[in-house]
mmCIF file with all atom_site columns, C-alpha atoms in Angstrom:
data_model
loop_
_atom_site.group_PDB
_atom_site.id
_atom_site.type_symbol
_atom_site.label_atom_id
_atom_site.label_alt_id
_atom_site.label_comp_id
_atom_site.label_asym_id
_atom_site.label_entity_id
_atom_site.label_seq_id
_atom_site.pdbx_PDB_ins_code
_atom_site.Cartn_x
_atom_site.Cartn_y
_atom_site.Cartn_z
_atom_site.occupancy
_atom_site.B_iso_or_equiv
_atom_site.pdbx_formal_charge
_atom_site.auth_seq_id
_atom_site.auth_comp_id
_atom_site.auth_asym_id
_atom_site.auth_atom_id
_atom_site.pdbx_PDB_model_num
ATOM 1   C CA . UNK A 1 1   ? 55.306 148.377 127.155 1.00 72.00 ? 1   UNK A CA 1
ATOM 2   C CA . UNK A 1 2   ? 57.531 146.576 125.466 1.00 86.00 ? 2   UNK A CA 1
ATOM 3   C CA . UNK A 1 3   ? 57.028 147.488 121.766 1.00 91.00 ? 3   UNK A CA 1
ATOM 4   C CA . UNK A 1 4   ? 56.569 151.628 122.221 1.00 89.00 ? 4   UNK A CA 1
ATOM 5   C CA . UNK A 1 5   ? 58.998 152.670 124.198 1.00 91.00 ? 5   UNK A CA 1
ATOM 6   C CA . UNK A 1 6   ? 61.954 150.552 122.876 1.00 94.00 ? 6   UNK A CA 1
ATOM 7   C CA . UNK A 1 7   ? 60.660 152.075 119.183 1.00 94.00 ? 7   UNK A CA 1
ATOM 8   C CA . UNK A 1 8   ? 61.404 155.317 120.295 1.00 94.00 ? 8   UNK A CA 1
ATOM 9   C CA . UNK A 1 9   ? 64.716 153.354 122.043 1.00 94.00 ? 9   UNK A CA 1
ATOM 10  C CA . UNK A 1 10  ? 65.837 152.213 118.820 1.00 94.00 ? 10  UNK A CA 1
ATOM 11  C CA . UNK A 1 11  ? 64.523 155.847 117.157 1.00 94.00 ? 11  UNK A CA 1
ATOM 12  C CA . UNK A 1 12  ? 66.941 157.742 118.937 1.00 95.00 ? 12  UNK A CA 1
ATOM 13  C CA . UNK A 1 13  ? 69.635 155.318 120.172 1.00 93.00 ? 13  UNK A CA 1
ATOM 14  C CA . UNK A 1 14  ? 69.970 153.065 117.044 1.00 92.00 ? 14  UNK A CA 1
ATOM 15  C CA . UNK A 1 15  ? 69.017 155.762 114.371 1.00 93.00 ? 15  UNK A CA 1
ATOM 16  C CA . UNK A 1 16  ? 70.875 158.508 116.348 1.00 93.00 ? 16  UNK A CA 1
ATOM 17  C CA . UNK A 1 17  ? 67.719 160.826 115.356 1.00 94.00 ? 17  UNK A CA 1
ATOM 18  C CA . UNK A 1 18  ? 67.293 164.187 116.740 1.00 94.00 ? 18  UNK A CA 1
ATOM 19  C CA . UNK A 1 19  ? 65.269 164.787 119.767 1.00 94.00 ? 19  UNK A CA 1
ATOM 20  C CA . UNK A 1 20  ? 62.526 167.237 116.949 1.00 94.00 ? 20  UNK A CA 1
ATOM 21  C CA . UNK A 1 21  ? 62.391 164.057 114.773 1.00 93.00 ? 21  UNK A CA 1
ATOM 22  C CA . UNK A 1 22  ? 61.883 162.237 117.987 1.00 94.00 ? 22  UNK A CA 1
ATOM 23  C CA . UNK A 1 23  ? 58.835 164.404 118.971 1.00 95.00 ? 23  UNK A CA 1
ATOM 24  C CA . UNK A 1 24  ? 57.538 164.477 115.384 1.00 94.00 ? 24  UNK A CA 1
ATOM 25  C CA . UNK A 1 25  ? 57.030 160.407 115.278 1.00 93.00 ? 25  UNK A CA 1
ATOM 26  C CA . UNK A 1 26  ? 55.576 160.928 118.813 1.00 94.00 ? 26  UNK A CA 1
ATOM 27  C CA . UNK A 1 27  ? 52.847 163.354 117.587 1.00 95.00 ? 27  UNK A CA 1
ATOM 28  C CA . UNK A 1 28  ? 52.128 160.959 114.082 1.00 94.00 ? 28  UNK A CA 1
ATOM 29  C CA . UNK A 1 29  ? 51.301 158.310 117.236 1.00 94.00 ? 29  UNK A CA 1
ATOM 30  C CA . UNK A 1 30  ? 49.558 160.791 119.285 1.00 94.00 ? 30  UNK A CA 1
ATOM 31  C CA . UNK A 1 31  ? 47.445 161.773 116.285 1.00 95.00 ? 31  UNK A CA 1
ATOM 32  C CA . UNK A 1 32  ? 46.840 158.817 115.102 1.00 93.00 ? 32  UNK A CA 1
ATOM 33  C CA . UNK A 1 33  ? 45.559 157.589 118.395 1.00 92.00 ? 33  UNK A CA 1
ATOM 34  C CA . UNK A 1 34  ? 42.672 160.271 118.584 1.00 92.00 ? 34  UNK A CA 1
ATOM 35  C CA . UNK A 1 35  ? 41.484 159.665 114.991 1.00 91.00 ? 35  UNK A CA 1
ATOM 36  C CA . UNK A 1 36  ? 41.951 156.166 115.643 1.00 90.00 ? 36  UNK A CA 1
ATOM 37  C CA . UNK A 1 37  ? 39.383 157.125 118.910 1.00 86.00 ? 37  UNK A CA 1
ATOM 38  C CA . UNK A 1 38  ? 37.218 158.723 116.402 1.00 85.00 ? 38  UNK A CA 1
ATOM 39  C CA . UNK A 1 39  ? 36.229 155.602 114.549 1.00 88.00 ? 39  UNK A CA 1
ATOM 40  C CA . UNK A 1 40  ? 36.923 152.791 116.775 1.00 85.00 ? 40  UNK A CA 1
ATOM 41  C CA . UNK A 1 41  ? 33.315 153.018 118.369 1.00 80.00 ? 41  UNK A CA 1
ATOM 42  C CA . UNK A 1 42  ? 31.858 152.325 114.847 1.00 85.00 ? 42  UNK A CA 1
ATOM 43  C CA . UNK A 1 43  ? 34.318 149.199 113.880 1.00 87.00 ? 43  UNK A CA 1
ATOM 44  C CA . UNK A 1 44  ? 33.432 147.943 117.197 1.00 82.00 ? 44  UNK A CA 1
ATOM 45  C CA . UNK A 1 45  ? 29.494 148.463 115.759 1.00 83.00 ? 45  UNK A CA 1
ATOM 46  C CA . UNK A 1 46  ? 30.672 146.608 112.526 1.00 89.00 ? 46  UNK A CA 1
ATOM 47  C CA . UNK A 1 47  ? 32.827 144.307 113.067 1.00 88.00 ? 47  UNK A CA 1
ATOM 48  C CA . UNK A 1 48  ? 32.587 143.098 116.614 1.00 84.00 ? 48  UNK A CA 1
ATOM 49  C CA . UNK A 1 49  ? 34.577 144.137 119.990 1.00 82.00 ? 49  UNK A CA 1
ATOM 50  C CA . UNK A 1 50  ? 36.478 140.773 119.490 1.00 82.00 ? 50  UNK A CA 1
ATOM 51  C CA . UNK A 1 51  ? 37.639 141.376 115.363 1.00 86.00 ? 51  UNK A CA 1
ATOM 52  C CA . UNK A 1 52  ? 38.903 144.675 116.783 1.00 87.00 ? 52  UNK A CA 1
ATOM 53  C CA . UNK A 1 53  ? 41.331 143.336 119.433 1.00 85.00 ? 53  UNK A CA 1
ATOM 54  C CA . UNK A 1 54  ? 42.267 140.376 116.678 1.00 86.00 ? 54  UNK A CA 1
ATOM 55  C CA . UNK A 1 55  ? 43.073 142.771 114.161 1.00 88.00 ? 55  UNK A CA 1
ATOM 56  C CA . UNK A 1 56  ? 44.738 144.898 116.461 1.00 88.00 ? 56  UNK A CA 1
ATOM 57  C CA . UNK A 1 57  ? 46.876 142.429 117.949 1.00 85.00 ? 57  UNK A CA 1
ATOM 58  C CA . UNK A 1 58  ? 47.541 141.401 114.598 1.00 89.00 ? 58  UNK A CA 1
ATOM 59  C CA . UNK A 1 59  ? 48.676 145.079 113.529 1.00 91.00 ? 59  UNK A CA 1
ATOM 60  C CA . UNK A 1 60  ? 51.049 144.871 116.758 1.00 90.00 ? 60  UNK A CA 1
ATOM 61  C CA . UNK A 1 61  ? 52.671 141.681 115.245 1.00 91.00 ? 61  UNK A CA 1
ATOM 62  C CA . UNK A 1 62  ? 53.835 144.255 112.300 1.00 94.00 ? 62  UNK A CA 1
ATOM 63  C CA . UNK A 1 63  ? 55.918 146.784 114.770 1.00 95.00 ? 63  UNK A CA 1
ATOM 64  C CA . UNK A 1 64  ? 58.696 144.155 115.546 1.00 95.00 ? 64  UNK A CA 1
ATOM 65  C CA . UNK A 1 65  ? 58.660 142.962 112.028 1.00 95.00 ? 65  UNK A CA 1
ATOM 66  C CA . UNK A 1 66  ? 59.210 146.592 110.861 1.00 95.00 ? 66  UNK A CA 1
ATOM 67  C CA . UNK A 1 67  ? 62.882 147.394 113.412 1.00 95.00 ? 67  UNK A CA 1
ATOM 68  C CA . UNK A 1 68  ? 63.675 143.701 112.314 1.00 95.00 ? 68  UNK A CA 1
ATOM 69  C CA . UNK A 1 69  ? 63.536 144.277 108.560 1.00 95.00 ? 69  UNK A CA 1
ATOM 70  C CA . UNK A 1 70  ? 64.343 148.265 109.496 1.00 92.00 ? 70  UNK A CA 1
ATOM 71  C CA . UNK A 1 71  ? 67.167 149.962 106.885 1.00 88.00 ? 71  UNK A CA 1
ATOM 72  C CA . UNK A 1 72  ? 70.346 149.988 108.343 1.00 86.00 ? 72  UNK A CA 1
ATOM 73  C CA . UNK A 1 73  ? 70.270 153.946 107.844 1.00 86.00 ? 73  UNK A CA 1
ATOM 74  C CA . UNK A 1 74  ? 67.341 155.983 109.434 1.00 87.00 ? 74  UNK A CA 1
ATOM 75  C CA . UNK A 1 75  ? 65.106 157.369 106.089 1.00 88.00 ? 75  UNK A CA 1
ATOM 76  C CA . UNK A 1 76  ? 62.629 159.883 107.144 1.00 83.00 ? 76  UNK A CA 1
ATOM 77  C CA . UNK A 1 77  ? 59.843 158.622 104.668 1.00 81.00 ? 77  UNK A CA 1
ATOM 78  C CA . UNK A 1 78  ? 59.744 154.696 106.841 1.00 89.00 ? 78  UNK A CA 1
ATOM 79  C CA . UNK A 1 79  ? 60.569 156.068 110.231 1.00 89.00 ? 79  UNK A CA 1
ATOM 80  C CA . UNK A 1 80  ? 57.155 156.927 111.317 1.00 91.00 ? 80  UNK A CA 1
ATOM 81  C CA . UNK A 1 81  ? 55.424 153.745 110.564 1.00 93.00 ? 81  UNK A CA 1
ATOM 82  C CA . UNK A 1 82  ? 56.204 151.641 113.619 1.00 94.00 ? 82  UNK A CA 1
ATOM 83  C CA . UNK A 1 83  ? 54.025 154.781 115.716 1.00 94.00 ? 83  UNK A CA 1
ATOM 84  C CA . UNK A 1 84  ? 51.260 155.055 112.998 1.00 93.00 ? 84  UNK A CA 1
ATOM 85  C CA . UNK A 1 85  ? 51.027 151.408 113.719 1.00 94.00 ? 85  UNK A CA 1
ATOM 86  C CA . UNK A 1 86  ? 50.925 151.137 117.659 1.00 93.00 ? 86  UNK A CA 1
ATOM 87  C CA . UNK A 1 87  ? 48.317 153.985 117.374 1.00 92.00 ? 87  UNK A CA 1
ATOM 88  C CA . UNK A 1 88  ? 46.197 151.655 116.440 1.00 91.00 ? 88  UNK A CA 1
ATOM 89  C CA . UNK A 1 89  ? 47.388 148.727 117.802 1.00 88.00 ? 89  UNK A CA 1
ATOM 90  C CA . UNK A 1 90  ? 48.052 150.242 121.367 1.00 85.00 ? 90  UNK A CA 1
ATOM 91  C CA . UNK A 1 91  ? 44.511 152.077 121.744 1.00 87.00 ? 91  UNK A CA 1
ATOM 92  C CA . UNK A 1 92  ? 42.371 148.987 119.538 1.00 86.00 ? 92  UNK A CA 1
ATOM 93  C CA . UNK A 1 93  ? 43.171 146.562 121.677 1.00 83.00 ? 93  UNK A CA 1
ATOM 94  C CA . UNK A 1 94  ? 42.527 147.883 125.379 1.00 83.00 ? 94  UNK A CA 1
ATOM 95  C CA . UNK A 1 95  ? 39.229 149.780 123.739 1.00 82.00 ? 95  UNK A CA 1
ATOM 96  C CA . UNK A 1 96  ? 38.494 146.265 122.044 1.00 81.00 ? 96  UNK A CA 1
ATOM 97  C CA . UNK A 1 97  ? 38.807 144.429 125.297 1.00 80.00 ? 97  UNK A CA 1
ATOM 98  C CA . UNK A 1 98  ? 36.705 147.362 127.649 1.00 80.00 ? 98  UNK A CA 1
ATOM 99  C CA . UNK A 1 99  ? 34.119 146.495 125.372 1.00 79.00 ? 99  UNK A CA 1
ATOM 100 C CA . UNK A 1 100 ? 34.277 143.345 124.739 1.00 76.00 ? 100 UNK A CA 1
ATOM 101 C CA . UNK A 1 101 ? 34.223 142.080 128.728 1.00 78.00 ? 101 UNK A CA 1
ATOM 102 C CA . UNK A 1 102 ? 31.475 145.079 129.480 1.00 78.00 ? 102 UNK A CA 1
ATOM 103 C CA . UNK A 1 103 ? 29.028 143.581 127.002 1.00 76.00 ? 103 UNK A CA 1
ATOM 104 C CA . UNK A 1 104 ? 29.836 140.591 129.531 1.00 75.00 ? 104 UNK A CA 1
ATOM 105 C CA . UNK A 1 105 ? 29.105 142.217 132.659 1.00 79.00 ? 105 UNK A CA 1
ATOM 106 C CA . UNK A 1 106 ? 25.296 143.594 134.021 1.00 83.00 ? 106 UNK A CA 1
ATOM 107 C CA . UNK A 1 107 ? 24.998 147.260 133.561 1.00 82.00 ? 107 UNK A CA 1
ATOM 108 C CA . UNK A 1 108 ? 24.815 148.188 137.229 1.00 84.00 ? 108 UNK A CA 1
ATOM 109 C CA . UNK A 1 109 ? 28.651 146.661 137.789 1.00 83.00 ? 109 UNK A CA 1
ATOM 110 C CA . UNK A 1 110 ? 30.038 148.052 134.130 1.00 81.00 ? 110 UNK A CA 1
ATOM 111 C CA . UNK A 1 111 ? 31.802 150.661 135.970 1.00 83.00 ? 111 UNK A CA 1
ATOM 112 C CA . UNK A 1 112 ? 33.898 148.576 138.800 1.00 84.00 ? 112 UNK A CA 1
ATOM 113 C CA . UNK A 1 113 ? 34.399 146.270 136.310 1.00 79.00 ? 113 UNK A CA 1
ATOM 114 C CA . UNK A 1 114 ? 35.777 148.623 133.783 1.00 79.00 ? 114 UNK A CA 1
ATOM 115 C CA . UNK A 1 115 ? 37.619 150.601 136.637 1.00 82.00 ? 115 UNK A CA 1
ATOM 116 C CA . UNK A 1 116 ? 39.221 146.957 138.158 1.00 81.00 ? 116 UNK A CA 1
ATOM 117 C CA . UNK A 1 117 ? 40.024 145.588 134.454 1.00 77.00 ? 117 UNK A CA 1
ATOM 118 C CA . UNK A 1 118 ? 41.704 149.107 133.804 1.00 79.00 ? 118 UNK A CA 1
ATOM 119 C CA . UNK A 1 119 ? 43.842 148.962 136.713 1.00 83.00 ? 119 UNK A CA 1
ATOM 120 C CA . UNK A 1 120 ? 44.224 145.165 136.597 1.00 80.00 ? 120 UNK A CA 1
ATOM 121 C CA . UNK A 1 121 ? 45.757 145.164 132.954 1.00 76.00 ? 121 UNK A CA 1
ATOM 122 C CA . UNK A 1 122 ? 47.706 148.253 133.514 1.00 81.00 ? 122 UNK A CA 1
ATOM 123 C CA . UNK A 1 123 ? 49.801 147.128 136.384 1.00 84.00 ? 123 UNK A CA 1
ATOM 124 C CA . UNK A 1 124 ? 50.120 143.617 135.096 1.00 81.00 ? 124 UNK A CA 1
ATOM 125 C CA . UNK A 1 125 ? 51.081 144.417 131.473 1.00 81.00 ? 125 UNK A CA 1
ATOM 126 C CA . UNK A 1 126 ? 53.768 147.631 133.443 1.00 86.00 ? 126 UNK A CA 1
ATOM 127 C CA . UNK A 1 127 ? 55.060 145.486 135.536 1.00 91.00 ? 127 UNK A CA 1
ATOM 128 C CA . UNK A 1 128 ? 55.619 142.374 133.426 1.00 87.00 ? 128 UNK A CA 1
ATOM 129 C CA . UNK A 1 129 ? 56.289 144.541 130.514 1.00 86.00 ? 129 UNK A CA 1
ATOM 130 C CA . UNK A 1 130 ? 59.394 146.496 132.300 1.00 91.00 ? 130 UNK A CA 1
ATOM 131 C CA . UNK A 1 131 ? 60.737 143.296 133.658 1.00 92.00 ? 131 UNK A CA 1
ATOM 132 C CA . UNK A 1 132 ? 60.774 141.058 130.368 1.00 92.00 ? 132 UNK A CA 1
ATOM 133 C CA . UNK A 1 133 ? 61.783 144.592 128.582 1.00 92.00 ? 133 UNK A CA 1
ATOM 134 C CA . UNK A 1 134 ? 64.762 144.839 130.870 1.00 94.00 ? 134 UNK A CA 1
ATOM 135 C CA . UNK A 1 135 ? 65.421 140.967 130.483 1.00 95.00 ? 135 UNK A CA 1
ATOM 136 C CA . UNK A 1 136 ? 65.312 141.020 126.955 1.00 94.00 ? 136 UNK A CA 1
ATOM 137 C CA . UNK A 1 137 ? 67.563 144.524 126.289 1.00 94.00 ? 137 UNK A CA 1
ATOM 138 C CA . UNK A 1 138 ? 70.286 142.939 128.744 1.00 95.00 ? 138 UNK A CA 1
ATOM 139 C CA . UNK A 1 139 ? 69.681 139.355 126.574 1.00 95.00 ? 139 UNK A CA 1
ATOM 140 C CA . UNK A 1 140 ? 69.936 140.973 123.118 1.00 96.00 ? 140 UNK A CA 1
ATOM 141 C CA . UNK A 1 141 ? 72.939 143.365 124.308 1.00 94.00 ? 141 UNK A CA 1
ATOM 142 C CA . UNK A 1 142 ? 75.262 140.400 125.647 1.00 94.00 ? 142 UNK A CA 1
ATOM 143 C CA . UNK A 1 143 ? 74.216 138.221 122.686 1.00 95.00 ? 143 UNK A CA 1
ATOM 144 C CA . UNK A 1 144 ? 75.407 141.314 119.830 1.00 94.00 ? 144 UNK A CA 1
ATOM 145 C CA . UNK A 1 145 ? 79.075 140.969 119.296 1.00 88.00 ? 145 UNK A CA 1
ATOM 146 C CA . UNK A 1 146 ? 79.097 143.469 116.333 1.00 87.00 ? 146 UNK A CA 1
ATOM 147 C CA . UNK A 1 147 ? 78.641 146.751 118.439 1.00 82.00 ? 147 UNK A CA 1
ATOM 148 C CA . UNK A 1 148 ? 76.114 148.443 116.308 1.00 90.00 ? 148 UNK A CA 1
ATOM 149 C CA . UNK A 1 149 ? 73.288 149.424 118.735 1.00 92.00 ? 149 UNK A CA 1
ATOM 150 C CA . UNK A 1 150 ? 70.538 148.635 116.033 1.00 93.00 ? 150 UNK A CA 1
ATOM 151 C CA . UNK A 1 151 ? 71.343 144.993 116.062 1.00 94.00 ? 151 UNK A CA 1
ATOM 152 C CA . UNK A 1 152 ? 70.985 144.892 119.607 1.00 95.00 ? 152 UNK A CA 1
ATOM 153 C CA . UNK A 1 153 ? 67.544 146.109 118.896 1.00 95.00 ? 153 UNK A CA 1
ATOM 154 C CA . UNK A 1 154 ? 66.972 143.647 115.898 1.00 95.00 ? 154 UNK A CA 1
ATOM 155 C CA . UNK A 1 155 ? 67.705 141.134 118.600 1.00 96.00 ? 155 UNK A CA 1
ATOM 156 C CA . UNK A 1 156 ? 65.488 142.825 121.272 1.00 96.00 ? 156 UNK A CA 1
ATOM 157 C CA . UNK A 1 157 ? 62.838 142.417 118.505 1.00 96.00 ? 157 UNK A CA 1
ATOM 158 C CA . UNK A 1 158 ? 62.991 139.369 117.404 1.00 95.00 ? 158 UNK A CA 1
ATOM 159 C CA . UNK A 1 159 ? 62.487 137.922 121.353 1.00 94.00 ? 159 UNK A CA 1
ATOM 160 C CA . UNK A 1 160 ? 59.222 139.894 121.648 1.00 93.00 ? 160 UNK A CA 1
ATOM 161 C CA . UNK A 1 161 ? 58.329 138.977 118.035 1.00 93.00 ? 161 UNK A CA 1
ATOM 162 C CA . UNK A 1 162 ? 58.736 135.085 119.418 1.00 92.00 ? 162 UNK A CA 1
ATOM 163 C CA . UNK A 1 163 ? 56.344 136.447 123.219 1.00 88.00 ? 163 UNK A CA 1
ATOM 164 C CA . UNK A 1 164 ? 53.509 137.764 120.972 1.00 85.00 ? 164 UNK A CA 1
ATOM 165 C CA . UNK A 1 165 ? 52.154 134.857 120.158 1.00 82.00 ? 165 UNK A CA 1
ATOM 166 C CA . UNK A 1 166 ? 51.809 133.636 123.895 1.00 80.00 ? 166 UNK A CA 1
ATOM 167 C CA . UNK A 1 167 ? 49.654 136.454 124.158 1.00 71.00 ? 167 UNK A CA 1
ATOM 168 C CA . UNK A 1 168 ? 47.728 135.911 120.999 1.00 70.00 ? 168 UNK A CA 1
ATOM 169 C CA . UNK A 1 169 ? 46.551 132.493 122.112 1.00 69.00 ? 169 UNK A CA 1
ATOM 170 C CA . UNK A 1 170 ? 44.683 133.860 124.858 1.00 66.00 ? 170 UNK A CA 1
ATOM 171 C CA . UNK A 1 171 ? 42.861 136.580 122.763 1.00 65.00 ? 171 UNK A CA 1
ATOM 172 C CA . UNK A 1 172 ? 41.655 133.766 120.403 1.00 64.00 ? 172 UNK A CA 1
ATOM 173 C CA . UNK A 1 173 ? 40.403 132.028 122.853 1.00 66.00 ? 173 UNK A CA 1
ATOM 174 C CA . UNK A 1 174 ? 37.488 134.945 123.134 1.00 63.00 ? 174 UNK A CA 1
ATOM 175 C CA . UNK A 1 175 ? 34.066 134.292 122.507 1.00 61.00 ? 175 UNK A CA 1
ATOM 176 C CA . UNK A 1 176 ? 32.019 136.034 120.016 1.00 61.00 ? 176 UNK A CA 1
ATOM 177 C CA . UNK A 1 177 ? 29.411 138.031 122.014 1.00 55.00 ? 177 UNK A CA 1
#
């Protein structure tokens, strides 16, 4: 919630894109997302349900960094890598955890448990993800005195840059099943 949306924010508002180039880095997400889909099942095989929501929280670290260190001018060649990355990073993760708390739970309950942690983490992360989104955009506007809209964003990005790591303490702290 707080990483997506305010991409495509700083795509259109800070970049001044056009609403086709808009859709385009949308579809590169989209896309990316299935074939992501495609192979995640094996990794999970490979590597482990818990290595896939690491490395996946680690490739969300990278989305920040990128509108942080972001050219000042929008080049078409860079612009789709912060939605190649949350493709992964934003359908890893919740796949990652599914599987990683249903190897957890007896088979008879894996579907109310997969149903309650579905709707559990969805409102939570919404709800807390609008508020601190809103917090943060109001924050980083008041504290830019320059009046270019991508350094509000900059801003925006650094304070979730500094969050992510709350978060990443409590995905460490998983077990290896």
């Amino acid at each position: 919630i707080m990483l997506v949306p305010i991409s495509m924010l700083a795509l259109k508002r800070g970049y001044g894109v056009s609403d086709s180039t808009a859709l385009i880095c949308s579809l590169i997400q989209y896309i990316g997302s299935i074939v992501i889909c495609v192979y995640l099942g094996k990794m999970a095989d490979r590597f482990g349900s818990r290595r896939i929501v690491l490395t996946s929280f680690y490739v969300l670290y990278l989305i920040p960094l990128f509108w942080i260190l972001a050219p000042g001018s929008c080049l078409w060649f860079v612009i789709w890598i912060p939605f190649m990355l949350s493709a992964f990073g934003l359908v890893a993760c919740p796949v990652g955890m599914q599987q990683y708390f249903l190897r957890s739970v007896p088979k008879e309950q894996q579907i109310a448990a997969s149903m309650v942690i579905s709707v559990a983490t969805g409102v939570a992360s919404g709800i807390l993800g609008s508020a601190l989104s809103s917090i943060f955009l109001k924050g980083a506007s008041m504290i830019n005195n320059s009046g270019e809209i991508m350094t509000t964003y900059r801003i925006y990005f650094i304070g979730a840059l500094l969050l992510l790591p709350i978060l990443g303490i409590s995905i460490h702290r998983l077990r290896t099943h």
